[in-house]
Structure formats: structure tokens, C-alpha cells
mmCIF file of C-alpha atoms in Angstrom:
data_model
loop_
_atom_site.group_PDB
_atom_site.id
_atom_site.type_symbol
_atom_site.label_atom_id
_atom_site.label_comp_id
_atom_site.label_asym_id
_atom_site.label_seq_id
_atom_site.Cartn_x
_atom_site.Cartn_y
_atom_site.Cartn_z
ATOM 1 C CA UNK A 24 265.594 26.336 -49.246
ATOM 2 C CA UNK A 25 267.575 29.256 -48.242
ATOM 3 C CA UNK A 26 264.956 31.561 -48.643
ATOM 4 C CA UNK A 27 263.890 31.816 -45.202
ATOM 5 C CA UNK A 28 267.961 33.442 -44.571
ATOM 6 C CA UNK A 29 267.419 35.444 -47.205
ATOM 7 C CA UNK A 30 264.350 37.467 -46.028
ATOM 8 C CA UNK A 31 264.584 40.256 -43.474
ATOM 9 C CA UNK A 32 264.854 39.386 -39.916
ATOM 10 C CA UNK A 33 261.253 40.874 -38.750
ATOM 11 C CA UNK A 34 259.552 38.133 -41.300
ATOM 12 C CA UNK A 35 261.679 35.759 -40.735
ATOM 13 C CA UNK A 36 261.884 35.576 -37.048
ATOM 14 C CA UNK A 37 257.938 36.242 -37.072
ATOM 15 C CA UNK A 38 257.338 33.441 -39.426
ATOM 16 C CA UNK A 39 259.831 30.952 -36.777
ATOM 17 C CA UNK A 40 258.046 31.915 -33.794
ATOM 18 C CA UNK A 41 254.350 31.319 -35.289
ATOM 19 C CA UNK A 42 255.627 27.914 -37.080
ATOM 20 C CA UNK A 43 256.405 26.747 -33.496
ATOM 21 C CA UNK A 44 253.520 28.479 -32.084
ATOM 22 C CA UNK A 45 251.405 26.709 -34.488
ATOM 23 C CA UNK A 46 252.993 23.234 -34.613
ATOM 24 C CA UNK A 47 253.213 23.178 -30.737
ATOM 25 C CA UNK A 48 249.671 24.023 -30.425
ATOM 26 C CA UNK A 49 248.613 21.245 -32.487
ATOM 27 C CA UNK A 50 250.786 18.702 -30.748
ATOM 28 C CA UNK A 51 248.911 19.865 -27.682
ATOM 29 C CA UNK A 52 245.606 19.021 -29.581
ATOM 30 C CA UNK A 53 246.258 16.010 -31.238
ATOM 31 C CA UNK A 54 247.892 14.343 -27.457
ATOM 32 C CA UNK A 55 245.905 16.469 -24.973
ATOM 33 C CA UNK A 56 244.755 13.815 -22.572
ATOM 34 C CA UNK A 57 241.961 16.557 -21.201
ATOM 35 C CA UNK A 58 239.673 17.548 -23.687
ATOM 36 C CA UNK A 59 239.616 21.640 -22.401
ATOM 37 C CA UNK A 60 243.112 21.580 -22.872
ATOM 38 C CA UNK A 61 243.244 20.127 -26.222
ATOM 39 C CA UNK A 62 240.946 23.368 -26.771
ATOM 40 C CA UNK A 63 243.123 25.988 -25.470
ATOM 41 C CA UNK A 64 245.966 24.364 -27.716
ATOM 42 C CA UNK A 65 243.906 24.929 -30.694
ATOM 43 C CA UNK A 66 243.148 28.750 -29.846
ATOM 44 C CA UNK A 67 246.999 28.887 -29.635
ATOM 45 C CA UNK A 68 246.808 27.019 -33.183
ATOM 46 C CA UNK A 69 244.443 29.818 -34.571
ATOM 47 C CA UNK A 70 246.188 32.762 -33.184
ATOM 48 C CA UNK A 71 249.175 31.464 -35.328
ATOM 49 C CA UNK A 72 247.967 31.252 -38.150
ATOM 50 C CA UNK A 73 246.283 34.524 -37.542
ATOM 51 C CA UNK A 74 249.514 35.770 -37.500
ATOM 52 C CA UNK A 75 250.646 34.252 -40.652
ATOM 53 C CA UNK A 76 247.620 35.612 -42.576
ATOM 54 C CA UNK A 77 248.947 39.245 -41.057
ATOM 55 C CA UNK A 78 252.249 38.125 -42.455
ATOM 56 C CA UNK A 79 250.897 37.548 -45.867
ATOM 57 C CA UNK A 80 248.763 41.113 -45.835
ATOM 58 C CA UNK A 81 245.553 38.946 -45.589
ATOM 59 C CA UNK A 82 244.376 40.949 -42.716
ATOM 60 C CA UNK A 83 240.766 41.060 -42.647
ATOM 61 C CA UNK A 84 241.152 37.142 -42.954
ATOM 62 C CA UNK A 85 243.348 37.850 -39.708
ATOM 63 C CA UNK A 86 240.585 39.171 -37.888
ATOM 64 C CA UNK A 87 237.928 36.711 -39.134
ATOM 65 C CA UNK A 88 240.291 34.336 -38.088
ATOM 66 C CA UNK A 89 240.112 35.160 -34.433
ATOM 67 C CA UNK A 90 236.903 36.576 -33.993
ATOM 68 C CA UNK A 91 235.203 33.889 -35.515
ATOM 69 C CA UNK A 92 237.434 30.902 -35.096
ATOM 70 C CA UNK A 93 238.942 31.835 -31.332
ATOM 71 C CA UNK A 94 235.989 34.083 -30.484
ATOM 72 C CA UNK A 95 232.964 31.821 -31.733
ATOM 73 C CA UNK A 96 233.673 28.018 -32.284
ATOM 74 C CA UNK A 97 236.391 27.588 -29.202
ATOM 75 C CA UNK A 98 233.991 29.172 -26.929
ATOM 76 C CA UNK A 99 231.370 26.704 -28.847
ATOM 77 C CA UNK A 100 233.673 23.735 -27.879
ATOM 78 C CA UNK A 101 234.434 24.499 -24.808
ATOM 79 C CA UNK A 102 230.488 25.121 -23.746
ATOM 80 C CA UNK A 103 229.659 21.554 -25.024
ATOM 81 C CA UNK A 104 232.548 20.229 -23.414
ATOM 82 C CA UNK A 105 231.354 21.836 -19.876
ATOM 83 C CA UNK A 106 227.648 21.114 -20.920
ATOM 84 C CA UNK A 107 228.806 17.691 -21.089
ATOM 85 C CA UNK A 108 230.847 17.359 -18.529
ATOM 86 C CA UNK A 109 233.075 15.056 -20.695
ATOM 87 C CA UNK A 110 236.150 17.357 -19.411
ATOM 88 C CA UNK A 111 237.510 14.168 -17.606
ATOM 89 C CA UNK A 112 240.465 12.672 -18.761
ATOM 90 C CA UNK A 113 240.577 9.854 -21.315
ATOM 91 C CA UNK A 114 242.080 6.955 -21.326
ATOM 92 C CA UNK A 115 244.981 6.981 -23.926
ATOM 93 C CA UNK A 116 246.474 3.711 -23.265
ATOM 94 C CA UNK A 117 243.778 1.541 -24.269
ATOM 95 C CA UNK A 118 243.940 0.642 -28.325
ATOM 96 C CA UNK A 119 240.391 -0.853 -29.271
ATOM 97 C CA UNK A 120 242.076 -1.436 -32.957
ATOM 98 C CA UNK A 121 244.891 -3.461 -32.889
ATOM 99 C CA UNK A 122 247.514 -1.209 -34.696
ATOM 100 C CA UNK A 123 245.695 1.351 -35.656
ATOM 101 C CA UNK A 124 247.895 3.998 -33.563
ATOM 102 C CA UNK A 125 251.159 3.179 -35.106
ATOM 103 C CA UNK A 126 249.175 2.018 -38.970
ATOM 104 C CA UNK A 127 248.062 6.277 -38.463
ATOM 105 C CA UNK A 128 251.737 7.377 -38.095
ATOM 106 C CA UNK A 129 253.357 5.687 -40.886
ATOM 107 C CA UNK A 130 250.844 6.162 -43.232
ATOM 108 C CA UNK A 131 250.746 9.881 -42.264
ATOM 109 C CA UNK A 132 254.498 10.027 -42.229
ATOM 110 C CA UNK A 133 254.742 8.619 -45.805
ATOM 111 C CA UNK A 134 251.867 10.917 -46.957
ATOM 112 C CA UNK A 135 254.036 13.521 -45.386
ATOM 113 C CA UNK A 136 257.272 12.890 -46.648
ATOM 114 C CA UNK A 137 255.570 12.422 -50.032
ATOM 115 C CA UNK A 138 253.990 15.539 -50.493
ATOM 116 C CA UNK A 139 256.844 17.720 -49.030
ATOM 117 C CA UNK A 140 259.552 15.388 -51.335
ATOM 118 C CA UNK A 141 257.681 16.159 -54.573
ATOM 119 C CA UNK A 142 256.585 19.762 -53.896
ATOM 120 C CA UNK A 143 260.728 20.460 -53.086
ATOM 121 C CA UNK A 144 261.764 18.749 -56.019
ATOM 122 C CA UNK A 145 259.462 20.733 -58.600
ATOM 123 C CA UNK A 146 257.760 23.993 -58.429
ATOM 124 C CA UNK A 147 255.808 25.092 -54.944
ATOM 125 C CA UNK A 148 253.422 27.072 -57.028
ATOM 126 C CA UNK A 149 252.508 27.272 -60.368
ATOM 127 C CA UNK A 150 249.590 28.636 -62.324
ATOM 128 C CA UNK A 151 247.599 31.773 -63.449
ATOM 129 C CA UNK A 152 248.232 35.033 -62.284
ATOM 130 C CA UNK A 153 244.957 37.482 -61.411
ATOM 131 C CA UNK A 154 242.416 34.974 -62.754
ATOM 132 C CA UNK A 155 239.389 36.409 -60.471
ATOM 133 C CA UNK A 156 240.770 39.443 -59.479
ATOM 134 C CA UNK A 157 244.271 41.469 -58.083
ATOM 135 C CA UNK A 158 245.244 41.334 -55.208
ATOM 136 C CA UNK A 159 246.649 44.709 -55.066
ATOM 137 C CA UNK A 160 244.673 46.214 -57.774
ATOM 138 C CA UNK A 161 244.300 50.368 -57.391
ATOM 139 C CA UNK A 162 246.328 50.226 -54.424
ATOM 140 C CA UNK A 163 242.925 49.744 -52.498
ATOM 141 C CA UNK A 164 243.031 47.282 -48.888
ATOM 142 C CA UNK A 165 242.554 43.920 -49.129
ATOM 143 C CA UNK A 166 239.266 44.267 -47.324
ATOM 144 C CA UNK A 167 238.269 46.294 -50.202
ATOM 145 C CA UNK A 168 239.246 43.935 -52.824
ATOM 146 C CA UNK A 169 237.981 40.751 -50.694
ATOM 147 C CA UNK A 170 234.172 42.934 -49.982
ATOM 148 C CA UNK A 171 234.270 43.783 -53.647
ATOM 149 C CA UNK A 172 235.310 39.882 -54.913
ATOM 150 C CA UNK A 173 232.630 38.212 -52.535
ATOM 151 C CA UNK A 174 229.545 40.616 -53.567
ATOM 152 C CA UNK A 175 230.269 40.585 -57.373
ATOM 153 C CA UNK A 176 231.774 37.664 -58.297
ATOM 154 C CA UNK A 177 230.590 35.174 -55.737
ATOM 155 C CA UNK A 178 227.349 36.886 -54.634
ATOM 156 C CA UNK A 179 225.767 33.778 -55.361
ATOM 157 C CA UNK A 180 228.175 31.374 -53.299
ATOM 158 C CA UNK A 181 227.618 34.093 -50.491
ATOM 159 C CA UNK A 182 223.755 34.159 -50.730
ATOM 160 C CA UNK A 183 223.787 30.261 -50.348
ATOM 161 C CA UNK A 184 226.163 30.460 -47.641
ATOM 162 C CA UNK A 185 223.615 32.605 -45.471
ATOM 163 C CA UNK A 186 221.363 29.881 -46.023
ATOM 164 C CA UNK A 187 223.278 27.305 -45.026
ATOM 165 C CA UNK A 188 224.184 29.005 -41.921
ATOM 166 C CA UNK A 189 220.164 29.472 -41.299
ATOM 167 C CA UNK A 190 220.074 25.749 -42.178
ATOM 168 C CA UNK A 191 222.549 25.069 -38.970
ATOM 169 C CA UNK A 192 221.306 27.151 -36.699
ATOM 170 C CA UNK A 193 218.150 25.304 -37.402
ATOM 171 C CA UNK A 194 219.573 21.864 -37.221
ATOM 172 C CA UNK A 195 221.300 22.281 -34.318
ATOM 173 C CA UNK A 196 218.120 23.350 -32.453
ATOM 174 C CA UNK A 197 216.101 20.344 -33.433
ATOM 175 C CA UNK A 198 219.034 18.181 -32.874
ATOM 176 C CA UNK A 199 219.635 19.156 -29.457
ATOM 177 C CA UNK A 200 216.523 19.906 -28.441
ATOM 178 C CA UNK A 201 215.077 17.817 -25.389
ATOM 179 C CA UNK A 202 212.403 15.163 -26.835
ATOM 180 C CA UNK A 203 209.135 15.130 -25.186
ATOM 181 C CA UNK A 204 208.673 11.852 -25.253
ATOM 182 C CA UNK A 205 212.707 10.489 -23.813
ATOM 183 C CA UNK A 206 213.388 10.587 -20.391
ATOM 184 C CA UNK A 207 216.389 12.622 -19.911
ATOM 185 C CA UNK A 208 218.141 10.389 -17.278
ATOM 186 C CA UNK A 209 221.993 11.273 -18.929
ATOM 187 C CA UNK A 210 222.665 7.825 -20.229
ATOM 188 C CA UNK A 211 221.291 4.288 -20.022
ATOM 189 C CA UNK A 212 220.409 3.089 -16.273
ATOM 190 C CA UNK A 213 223.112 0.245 -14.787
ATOM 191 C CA UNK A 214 221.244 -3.078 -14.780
ATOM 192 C CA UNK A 215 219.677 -4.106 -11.487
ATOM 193 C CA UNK A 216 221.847 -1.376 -10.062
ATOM 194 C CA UNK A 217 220.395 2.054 -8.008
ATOM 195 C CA UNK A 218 223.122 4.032 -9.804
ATOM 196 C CA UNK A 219 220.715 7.136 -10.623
ATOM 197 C CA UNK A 220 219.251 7.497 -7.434
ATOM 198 C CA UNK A 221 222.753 7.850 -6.143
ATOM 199 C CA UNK A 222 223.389 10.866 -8.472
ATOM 200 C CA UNK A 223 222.904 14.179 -6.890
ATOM 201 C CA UNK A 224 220.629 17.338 -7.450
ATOM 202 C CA UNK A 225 217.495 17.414 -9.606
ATOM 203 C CA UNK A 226 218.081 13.868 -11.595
ATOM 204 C CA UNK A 227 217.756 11.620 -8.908
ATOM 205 C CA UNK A 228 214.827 13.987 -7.493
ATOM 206 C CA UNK A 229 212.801 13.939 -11.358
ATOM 207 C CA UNK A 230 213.431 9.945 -10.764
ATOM 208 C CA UNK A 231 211.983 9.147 -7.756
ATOM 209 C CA UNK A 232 209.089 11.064 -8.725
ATOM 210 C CA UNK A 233 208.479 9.762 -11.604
ATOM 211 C CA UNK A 234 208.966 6.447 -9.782
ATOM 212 C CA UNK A 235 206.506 7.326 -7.181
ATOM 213 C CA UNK A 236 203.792 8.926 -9.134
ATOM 214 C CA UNK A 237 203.886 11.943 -6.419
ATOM 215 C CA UNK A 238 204.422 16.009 -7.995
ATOM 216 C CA UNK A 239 203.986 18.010 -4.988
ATOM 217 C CA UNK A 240 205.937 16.370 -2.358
ATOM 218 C CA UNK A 241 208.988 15.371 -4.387
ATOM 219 C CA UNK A 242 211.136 18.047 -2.983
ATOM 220 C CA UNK A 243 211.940 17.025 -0.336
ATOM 221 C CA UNK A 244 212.725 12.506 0.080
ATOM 222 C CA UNK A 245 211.330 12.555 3.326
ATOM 223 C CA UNK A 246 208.452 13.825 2.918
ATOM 224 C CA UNK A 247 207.638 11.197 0.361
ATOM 225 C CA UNK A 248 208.357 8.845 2.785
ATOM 226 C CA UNK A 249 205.834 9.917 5.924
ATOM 227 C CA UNK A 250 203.222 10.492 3.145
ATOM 228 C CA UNK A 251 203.870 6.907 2.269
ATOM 229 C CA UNK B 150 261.889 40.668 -49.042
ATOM 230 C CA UNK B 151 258.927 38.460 -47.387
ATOM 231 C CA UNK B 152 259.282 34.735 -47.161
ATOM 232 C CA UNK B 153 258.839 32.821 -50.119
ATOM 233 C CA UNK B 154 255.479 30.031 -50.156
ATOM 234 C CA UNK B 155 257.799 26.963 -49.905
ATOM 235 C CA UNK B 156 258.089 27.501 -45.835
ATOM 236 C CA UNK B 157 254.113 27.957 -45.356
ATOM 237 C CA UNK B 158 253.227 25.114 -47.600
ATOM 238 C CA UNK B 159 255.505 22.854 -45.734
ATOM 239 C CA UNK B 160 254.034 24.132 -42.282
ATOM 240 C CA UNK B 161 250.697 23.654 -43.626
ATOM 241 C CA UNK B 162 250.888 20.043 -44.902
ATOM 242 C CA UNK B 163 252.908 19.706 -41.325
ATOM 243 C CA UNK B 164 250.206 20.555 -39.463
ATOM 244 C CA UNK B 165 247.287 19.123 -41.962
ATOM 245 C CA UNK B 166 249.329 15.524 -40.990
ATOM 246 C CA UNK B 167 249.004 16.070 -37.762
ATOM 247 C CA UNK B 168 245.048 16.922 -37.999
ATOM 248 C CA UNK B 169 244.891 13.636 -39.966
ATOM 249 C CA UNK B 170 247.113 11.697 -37.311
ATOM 250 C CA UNK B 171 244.015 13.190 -34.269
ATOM 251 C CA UNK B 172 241.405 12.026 -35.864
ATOM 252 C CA UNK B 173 242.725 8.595 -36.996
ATOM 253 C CA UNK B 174 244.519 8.316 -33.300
ATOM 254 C CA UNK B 175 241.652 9.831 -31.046
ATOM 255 C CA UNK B 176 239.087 8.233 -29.459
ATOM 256 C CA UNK B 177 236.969 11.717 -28.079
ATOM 257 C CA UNK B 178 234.866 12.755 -30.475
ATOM 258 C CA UNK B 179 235.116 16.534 -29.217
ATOM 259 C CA UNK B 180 238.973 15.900 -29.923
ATOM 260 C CA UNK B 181 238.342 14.644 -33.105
ATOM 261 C CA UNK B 182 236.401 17.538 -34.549
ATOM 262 C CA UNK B 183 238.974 19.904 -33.130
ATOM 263 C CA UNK B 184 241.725 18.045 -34.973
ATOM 264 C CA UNK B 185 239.248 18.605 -38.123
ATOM 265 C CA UNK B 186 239.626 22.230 -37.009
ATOM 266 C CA UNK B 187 243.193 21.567 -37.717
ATOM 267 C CA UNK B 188 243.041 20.302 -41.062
ATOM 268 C CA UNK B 189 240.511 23.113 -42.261
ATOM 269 C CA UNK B 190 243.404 25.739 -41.151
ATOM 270 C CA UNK B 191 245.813 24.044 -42.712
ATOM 271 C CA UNK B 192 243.915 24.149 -45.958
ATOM 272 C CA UNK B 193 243.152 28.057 -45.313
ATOM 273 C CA UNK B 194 246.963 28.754 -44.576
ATOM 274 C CA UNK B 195 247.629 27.297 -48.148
ATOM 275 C CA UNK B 196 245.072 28.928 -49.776
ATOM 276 C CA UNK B 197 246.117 32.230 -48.641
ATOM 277 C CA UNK B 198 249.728 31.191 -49.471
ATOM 278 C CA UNK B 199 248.273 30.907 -53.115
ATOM 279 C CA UNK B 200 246.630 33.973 -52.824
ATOM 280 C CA UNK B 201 249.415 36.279 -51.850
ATOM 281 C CA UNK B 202 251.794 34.070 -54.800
ATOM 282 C CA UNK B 203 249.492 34.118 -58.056
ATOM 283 C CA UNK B 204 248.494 37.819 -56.292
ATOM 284 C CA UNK B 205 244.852 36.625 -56.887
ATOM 285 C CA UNK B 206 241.878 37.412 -54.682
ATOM 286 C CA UNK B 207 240.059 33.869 -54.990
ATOM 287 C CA UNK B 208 241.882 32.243 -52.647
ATOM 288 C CA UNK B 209 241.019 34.644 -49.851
ATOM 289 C CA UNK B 210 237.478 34.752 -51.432
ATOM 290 C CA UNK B 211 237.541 31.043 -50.567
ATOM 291 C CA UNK B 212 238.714 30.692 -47.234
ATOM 292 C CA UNK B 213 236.171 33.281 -46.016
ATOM 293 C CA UNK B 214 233.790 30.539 -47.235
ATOM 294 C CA UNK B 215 235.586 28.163 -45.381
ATOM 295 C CA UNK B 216 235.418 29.807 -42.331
ATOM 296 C CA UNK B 217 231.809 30.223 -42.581
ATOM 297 C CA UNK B 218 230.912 26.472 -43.787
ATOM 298 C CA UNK B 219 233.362 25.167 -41.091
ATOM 299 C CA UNK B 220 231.343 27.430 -38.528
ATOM 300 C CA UNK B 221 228.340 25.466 -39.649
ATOM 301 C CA UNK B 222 229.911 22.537 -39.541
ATOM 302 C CA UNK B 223 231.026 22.629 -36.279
ATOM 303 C CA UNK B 224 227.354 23.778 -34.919
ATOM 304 C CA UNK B 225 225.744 20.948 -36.473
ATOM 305 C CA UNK B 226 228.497 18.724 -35.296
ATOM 306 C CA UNK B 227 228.606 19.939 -31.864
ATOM 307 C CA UNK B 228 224.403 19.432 -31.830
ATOM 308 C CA UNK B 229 225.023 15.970 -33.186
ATOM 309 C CA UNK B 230 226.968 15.021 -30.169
ATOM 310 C CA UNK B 231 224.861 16.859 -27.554
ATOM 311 C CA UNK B 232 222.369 14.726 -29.122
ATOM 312 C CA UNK B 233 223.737 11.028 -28.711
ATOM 313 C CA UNK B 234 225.015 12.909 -25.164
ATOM 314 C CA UNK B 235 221.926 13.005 -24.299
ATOM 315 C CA UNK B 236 220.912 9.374 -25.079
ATOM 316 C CA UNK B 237 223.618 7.782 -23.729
ATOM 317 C CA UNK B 238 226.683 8.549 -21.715
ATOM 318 C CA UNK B 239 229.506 7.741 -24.784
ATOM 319 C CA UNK B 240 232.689 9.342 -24.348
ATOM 320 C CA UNK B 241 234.301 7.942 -27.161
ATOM 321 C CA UNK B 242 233.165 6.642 -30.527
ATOM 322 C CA UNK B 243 234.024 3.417 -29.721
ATOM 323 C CA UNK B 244 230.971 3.465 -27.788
ATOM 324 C CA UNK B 245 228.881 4.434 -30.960
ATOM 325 C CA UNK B 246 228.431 0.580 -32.064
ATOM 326 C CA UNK B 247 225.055 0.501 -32.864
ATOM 327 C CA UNK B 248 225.732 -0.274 -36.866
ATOM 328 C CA UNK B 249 227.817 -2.704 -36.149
ATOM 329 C CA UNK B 250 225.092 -5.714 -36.935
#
């Protein structure tokens, strides 16, 4: 365990500052009461570990890392979280299942201490060297070698993978695609209760018109009303 | 000399525990895929770890796979949930009882 002294300062100190880069941004996930937070502490997550794959020469990784991960899927998370307007705090006190909260740390904790006890006391890694490829083979980049591994060897893996991603794009429309036939009145209506006419801008409008059976006059309320 | 695998396997199975302790302990289903987010990193930090130890290219072969199935995922996820949005105001999955019988 005394290998982290033993390396040179640069990739040492770089490796301590992204370990509590990393572990603090994932505290700030895991107890972020406000959902858009919890989403800036994972980009803070990501850049980490960016970092580390730059500290282990994995450097087009690096970049895929952040363009795709902090570039694409943040941004993806924070539109449905504005789309939504879910971005309002949630109630962490409440505990639906009876010791579940404190059942999740100890289990996790033993898991933990488990895995971290047995890899310490034997070998971290062990197995066969250069099975599908060198990493530094022919001094060439690791972009080179990664390209080169992904359209020879797994050119098959990578043609199903641009499928799948076709297959998600198309899922994703159908799934959130408005229905023709639903109402879209943003969740189910209070019981006996005139909480949707209360809500402002075009819901309450689409409501009362529907309600009312009138198209052209449902601009504006009082016009309904004098028409009436 | 770099630093030697033991410090970013423990950081990753650090932080995969605490991707496992947001979903378990998280009620927002947003938050819950982001702490799956976690978890997949984790897994990717190791698997580079491996990479750069057996100096093999199939473990940075396979996270680039990763990130592209976890892209996926999270698009399909995220439509899933703009979906039951839609239907009916549930902020948590609490509110998703309709199995329940």
C-alpha cells in the first residue's frame, strides 16, 4: 500500500485530487436533495475520471468521456429534468420502506469492505498479458490501436452497436411521443377539485375548450363567457 | 513510476458502492439513473485499470462499448420517464404502484 508514496509527485498528487474530485462528486449525487444539482455533481464525477483515463494514457477514452458523457447525456438529463419540471426538491425524510435506508448502507458497507479486504490480501490483478491486442504495440497512439481493435476484431460488436443506437433513437421517439388519443392534462385531475383550471398558460386554456366545445373563441375566457 | 492499479480499483469499487447505495436509497427516478451513471463509470475506470496492467487493448475496446450502450440506455430510459411523466405527475417511484395487485 505504499505505492501511491512511491510514485512521482505529478501522478500522485493528480491521482489525490481526482479521487476526491470523484468521490465528492458522487456524494453530491447520491444526497443531492435537488435533482439539477445531483447532475452537476455527476459532470464533476465524469470530469474525474476523465482525468484518470488521461492518467492511465487512455486518452481518446478521455475525450469520449467528456464529449459524450458531460457533453451528451448530462445535457440529456438536465433537459428532461427542466422538461419536467421535476427540479423541485424532494422530500428525503420520508422512508416508504421501513429500513430500507440503513438495510442499503450495511449491506453496501459489507460488500465494500469485502471486496477491498480480499482484493488487498491477494493479487489486484492477475491474468493474460496482450490477449486481443498491445497496448503499446509499434509505438503507435492509443487511438490508433483502439480504431484498429474496434474495426478488426470487434467490427461485428461495433456494427450491432450502430443498430442498437438506431433502435433508441427510435424507441425513445415512440415512447415519448404525444398519443393522439390521451389528453395531455400533466397528470391525473384532483377529484371534485378545479385544480387544472387554476393552472396557468395554454393547459387550463386547451381545458376549458375542450370543456366548452368552442375553437375560435377560446383565447380569450371572456369572450367565452358573453358568447355564452 | 505511475501509480500502481491497487489505488484505482479501490476508488472504483468506492464509488461503484456508492452508485449502489443511490439507487437502493433514492426515491427520484432521474436520481436513480444518474447513480446508474455512477456505477457504469466505476466499471469503465476498472476496465481501463486492466487495460493499462495486462497492457491489453480489450478493455478500452470495451468501455467504448459501454459508453455507447449506456448512451442508449439512458435515451430509452430518459423516454421511459417522459412517458409515465406524461401520464401522471409521479415524482418518485413510489408513486409507480400500479403492479402492486
Amino acid at each position: 500500500m505504499n505505492v501511491l508514496l512511491s510514485a512521482t509527485f505529478p501522478d500522485a498528487i493528480t491521482f489525490a485530487i481526482c479521487a476526491v474530485v470523484v468521490l465528492s462528486g458522487g456524494i453530491g449525487v447520491v444526497t443531492s436533495r435537488n435533482p439539477v444539482h445531483a447532475a452537476l455533481n455527476l459532470v464533476l464525477t465524469l470530469f474525474g475520471v476523465a482525468v484518470l483515463f488521461v492518467e492511465q494514457h487512455a486518452y481518446f477514452l478521455a475525450a469520449v468521456q467528456v464529449i459524450v458523457y458531460a457533453g451528451a447525456i448530462v445535457v440529456l438529463f438536465l433537459f428532461v429534468i427542466m422538461y419536467l419540471g421535476v427540479d423541485r426538491q424532494e422530500n428525503v425524510r420520508s422512508e416508504p420502506l421501513k429500513g430500507q435506508r440503513p438495510l442499503a448502507f450495511v449491506l453496501m458497507g459489507i460488500s465494500l469492505a469485502g471486496v477491498l479486504a480480499l482484493s488487498a490480501t491477494s493479487d489486484w490483478v492477475t491474468g493474460a498479458h496482450k490477449v486481443a491486442g498491445g497496448l503499446t504495440a509499434g509505438g503507435h497512439t492509443d487511438t490508433f490501436l483502439l480504431g484498429k481493435s474496434i474495426f478488426t476484431t470487434y467490427l461485428w460488436a461495433f456494427e450491432i452497436t450502430g443498430a442498437l443506437l438506431v433502435i433508441a433513437v427510435v424507441g425513445a421517439v415512440v415512447l415519448a411521443r404525444r398519443p393522439s388519443g390521451v389528453h395531455d392534462d400533466g397528470g391525473p385531475p384532483a377529484p371534485g377539485g378545479p385544480s387544472l383550471s387554476a393552472r396557468p398558460g395554454g393547459d387550463g386554456r386547451a381545458e376549458r375548450a375542450a370543456a366548452d366545445d368552442t375553437t375560435a373563441t377560446a383565447e380569450d375566457p371572456e369572450q367565452v363567457e358573453v358568447g355564452r | 513510476m505511475s501509480i500502481g492499479p491497487a489505488w484505482y480499483l479501490a476508488l472504483a469499487a468506492v464509488l461503484f458502492a456508492l452508485g449502489a447505495i443511490g439507487v437502493m436509497v433514492r426515491r427520484n427516478v432521474l436520481v436513480m439513473f444518474m447513480c446508474i451513471e455512477l456505477m457504469l463509470n466505476a466499471a469503465n475506470l476498472t476496465l481501463v485499470t486492466f487495460s493499462r496492467v495486462l497492457g491489453d487493448i480489450g478493455g478500452e475496446s470495451i468501455v467504448f462499448f459501454v459508453l455507447v450502450v449506456a448512451a442508449a440506455e439512458v435515451v430509452v430510459g430518459l423516454g421511459v420517464v417522459v412517458a409515465i411523466f406524461r401520464r401522471r405527475a409521479a415524482t418518485t417511484a413510489d408513486d409507480l404502484h400500479e403492479m402492486l395487485g
